[in-house]
C-alpha positions as a Markdown table, in Angstrom:
| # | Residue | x | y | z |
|---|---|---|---|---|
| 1 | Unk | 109.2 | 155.8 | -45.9 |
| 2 | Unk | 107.3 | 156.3 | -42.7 |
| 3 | Unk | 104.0 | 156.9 | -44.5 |
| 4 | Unk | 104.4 | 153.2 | -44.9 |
| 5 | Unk | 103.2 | 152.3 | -41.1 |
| 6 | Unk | 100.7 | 155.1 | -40.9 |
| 7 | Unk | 97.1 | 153.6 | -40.1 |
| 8 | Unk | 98.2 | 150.1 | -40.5 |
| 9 | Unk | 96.8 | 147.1 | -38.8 |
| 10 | Unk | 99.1 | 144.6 | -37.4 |
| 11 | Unk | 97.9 | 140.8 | -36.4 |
| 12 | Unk | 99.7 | 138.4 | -34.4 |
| 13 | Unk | 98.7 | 135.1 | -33.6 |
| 14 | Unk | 100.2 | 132.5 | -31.1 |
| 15 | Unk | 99.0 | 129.1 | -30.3 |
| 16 | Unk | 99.8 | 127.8 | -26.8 |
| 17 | Unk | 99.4 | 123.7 | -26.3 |
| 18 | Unk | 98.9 | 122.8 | -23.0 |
| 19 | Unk | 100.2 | 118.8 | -22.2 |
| 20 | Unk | 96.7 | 118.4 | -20.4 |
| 21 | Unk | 93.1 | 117.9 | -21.6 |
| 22 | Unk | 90.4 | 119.9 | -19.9 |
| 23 | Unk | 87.0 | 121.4 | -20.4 |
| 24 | Unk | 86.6 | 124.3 | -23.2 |
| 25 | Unk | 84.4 | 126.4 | -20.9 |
| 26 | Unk | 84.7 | 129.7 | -19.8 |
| 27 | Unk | 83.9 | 130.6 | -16.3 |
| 28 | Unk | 84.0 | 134.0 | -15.1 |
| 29 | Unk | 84.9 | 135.3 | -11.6 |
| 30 | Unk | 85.6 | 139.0 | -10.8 |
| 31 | Unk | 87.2 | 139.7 | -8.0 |
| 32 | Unk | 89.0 | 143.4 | -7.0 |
| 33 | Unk | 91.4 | 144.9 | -9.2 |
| 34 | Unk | 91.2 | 141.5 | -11.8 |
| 35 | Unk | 89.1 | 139.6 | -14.1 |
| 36 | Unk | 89.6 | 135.7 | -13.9 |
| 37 | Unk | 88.3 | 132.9 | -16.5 |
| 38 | Unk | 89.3 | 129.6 | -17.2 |
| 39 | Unk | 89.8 | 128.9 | -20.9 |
| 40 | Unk | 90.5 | 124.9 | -21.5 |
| 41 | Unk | 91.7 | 124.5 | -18.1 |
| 42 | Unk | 94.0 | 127.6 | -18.1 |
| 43 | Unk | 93.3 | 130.3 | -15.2 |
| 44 | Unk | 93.8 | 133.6 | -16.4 |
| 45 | Unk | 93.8 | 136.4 | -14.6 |
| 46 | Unk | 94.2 | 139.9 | -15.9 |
| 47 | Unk | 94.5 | 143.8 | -14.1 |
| 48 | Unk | 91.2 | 145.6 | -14.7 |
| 49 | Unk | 93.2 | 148.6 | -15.1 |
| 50 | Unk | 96.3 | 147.3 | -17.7 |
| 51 | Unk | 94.5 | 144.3 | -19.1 |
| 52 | Unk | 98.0 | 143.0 | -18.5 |
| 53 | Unk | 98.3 | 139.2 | -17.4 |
| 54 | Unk | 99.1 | 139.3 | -13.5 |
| 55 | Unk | 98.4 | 135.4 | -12.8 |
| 56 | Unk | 98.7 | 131.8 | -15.0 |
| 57 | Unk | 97.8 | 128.7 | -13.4 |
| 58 | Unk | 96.8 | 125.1 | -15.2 |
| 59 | Unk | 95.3 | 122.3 | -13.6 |
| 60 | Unk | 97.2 | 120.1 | -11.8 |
| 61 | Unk | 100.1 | 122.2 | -12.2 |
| 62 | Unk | 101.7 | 125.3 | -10.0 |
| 63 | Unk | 101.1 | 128.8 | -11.0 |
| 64 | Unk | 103.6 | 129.1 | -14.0 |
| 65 | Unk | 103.3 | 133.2 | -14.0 |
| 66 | Unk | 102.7 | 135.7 | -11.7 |
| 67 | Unk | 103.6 | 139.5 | -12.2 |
| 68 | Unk | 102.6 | 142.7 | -10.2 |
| 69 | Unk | 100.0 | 145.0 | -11.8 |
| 70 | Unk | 103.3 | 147.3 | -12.4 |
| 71 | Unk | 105.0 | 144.2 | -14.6 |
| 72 | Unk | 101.8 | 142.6 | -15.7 |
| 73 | Unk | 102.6 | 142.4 | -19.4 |
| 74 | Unk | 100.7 | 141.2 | -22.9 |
| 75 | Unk | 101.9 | 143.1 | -25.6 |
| 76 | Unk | 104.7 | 145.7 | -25.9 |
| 77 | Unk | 106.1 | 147.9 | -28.8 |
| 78 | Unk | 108.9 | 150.2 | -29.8 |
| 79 | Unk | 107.7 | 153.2 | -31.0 |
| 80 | Unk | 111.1 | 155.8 | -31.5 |
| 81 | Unk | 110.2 | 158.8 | -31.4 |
| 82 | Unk | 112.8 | 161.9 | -32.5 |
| 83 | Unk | 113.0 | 163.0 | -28.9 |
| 84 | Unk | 113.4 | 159.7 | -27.3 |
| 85 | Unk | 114.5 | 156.8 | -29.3 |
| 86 | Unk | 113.7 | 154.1 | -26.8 |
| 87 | Unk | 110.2 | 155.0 | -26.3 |
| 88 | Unk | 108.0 | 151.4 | -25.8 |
| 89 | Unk | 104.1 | 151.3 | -26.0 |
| 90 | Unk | 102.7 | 148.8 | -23.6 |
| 91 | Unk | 100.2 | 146.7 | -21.7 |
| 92 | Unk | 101.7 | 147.8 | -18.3 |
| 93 | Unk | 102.0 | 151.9 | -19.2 |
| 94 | Unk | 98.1 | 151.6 | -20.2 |
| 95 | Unk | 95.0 | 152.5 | -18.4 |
| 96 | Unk | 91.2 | 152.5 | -18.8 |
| 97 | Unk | 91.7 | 148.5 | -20.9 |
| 98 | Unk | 88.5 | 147.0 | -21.7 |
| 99 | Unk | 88.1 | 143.3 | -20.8 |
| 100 | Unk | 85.0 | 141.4 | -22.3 |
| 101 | Unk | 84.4 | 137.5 | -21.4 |
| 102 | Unk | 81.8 | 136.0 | -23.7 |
| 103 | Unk | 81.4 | 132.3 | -25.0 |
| 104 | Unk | 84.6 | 130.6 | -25.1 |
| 105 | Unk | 86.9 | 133.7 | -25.3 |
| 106 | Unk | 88.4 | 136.9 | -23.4 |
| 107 | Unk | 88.5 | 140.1 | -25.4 |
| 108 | Unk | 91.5 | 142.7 | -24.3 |
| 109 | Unk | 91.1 | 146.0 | -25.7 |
| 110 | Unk | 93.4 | 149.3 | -25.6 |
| 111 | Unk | 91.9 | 152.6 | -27.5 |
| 112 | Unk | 95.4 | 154.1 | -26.8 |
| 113 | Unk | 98.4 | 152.1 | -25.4 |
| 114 | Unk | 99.9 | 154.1 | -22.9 |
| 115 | Unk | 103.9 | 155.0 | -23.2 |
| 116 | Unk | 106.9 | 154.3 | -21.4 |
| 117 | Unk | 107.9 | 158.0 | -21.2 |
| 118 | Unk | 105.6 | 161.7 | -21.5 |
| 119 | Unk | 106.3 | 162.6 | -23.9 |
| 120 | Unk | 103.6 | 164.6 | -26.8 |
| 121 | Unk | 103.0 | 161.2 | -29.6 |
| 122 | Unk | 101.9 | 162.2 | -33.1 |
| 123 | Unk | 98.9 | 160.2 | -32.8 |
| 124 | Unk | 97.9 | 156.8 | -31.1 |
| 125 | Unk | 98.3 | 153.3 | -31.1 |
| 126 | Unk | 95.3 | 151.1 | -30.2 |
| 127 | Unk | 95.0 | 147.2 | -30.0 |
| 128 | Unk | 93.0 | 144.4 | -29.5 |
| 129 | Unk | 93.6 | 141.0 | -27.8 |
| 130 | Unk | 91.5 | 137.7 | -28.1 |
| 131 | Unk | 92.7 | 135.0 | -26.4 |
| 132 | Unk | 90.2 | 131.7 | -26.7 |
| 133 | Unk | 89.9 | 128.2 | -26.2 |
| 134 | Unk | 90.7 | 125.6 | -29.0 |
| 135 | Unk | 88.9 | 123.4 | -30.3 |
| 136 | Unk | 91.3 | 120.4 | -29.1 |
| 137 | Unk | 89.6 | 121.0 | -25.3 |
| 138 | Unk | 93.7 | 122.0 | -24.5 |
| 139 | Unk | 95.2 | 125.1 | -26.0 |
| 140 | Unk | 93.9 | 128.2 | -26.1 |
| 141 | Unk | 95.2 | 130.9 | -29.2 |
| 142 | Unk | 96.0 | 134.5 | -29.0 |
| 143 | Unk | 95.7 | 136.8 | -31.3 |
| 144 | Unk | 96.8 | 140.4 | -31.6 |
| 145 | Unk | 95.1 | 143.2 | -33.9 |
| 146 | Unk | 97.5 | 146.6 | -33.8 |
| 147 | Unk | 96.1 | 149.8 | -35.4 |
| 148 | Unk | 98.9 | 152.5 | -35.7 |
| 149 | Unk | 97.1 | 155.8 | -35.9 |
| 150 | Unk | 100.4 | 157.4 | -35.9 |
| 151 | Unk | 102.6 | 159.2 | -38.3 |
| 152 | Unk | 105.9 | 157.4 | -37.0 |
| 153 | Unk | 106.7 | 153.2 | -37.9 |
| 154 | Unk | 105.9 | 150.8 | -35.0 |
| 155 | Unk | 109.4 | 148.8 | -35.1 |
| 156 | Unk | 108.9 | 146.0 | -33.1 |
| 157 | Unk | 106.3 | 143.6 | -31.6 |
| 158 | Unk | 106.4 | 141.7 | -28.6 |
| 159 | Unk | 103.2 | 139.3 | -28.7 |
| 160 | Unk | 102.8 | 137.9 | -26.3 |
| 161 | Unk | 105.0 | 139.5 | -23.8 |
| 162 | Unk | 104.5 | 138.1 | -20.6 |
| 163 | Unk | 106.4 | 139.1 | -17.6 |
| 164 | Unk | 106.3 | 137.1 | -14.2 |
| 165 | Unk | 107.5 | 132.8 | -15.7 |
| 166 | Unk | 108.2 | 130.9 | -13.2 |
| 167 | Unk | 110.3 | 127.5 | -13.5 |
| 168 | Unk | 107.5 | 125.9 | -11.9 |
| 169 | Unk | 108.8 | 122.5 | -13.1 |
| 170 | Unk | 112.5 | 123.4 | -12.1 |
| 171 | Unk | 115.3 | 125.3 | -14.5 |
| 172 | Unk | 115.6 | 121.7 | -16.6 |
| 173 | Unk | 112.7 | 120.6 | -16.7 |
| 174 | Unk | 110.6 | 124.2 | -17.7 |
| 175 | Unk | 110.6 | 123.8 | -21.2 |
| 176 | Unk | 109.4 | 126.6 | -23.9 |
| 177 | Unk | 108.5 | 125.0 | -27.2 |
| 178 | Unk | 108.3 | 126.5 | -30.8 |
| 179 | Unk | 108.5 | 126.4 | -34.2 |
| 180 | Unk | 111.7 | 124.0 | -34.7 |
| 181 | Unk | 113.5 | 124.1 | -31.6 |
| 182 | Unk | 113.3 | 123.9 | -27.7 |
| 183 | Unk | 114.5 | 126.2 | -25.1 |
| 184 | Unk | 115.0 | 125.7 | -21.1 |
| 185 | Unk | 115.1 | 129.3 | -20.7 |
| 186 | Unk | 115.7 | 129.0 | -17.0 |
| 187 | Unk | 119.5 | 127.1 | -17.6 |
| 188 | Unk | 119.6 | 128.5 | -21.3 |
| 189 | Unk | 119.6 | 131.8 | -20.4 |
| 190 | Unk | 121.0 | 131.6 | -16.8 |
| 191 | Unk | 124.4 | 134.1 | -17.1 |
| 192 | Unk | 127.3 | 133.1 | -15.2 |
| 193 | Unk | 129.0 | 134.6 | -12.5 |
| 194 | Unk | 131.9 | 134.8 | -14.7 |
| 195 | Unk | 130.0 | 137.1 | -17.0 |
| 196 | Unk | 129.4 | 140.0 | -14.7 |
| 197 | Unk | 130.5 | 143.1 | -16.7 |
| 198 | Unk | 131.7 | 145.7 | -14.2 |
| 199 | Unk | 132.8 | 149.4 | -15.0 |
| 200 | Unk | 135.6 | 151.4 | -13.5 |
| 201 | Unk | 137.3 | 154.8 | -13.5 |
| 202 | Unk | 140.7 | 154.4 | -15.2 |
């Protein structure tokens, strides 16, 4: 059964409409630690190091994401292993990520996604991200590639995983769109008080 996922390519794809027209050009500007562009109006800026996403920002709007190199996410999977079940592989555990800017797109790439825990991995993981401008001067698209080199399943995707939203239009009025429903994720999910769970010796 696990032969299955062994040297399988995985490809995700997510398109992201933003409410306001802009320019399609790319403009590059390194700075220490991150590399910044500007795909349709979107700022982006990404860890050297991770390649995760520490920083979102449209125009005319506040920064809608901003995460610590330590949180700065993009993709994630879980990849069980027998002696740890809960194992992830992940933008943030990674190092040495290659980020290429060229035309009207940012290329993301991971020879070996680093792990959650130190444990010895039959093999590796690598994976590619291109995230680029559409062609309606608005949204940009991301797409995932995912090559499990491994002899164990990969047995879930998160694409894209971003860590670090803000409700930068307030908890109503931040709104996440999708495929056949809306979400205010900042009320939606909000737990009550009343929902605490707390754990005692009998």
């Amino acid at each position: 059964m696990h032969r299955a996922f062994i040297s399988t390519t995985i490809s995700v794809c997510m398109l992201y409409a933003l409410s306001v027209g802009a320019s399609g050009q790319v403009t590059p500007e390194v700075k220490t630690g991150s590399v910044d562009c500007v795909l349709n109006g979107l700022a982006i800026s990404l860890d050297r190091e991770t390649g995760g996403v520490t920083h979102l920002q449209y125009e005319g709007v506040e920064t809608f994401l901003k995460a610590s190199k330590e949180r700065a996410g993009l993709l994630d999977l879980a990849f069980p292993i027998p002696e740890f079940e809960p194992l992830r592989l992940a933008t943030r555990f990674s190092t040495g990520a290659s980020v290429e800017i060229s035309g009207q797109s940012v290329v993301i790439a991971w020879e070996k996604l680093g792990s959650s825990r130190a444990f010895a991995l039959p093999g590796s993981v690598s994976a590619t991200v291109e995230v680029r401008a559409a062609t309606d001067g608005r949204s940009v698209i991301l797409t995932a590639n995912i090559h499990n080199r491994s002899s164990l399943p990969i047995r879930q995707v998160m694409f894209p995983d971003l860590a670090g939203l803000v409700p930068f239009a307030g908890a109503d009025g931040t709104v996440f769109r999708t495929a056949g429903s809306v979400l205010r994720p900042f009320r939606d999910l909000q737990t009550s008080d009343l929902d605490r769970f707390y754990a005692t010796n009998a």
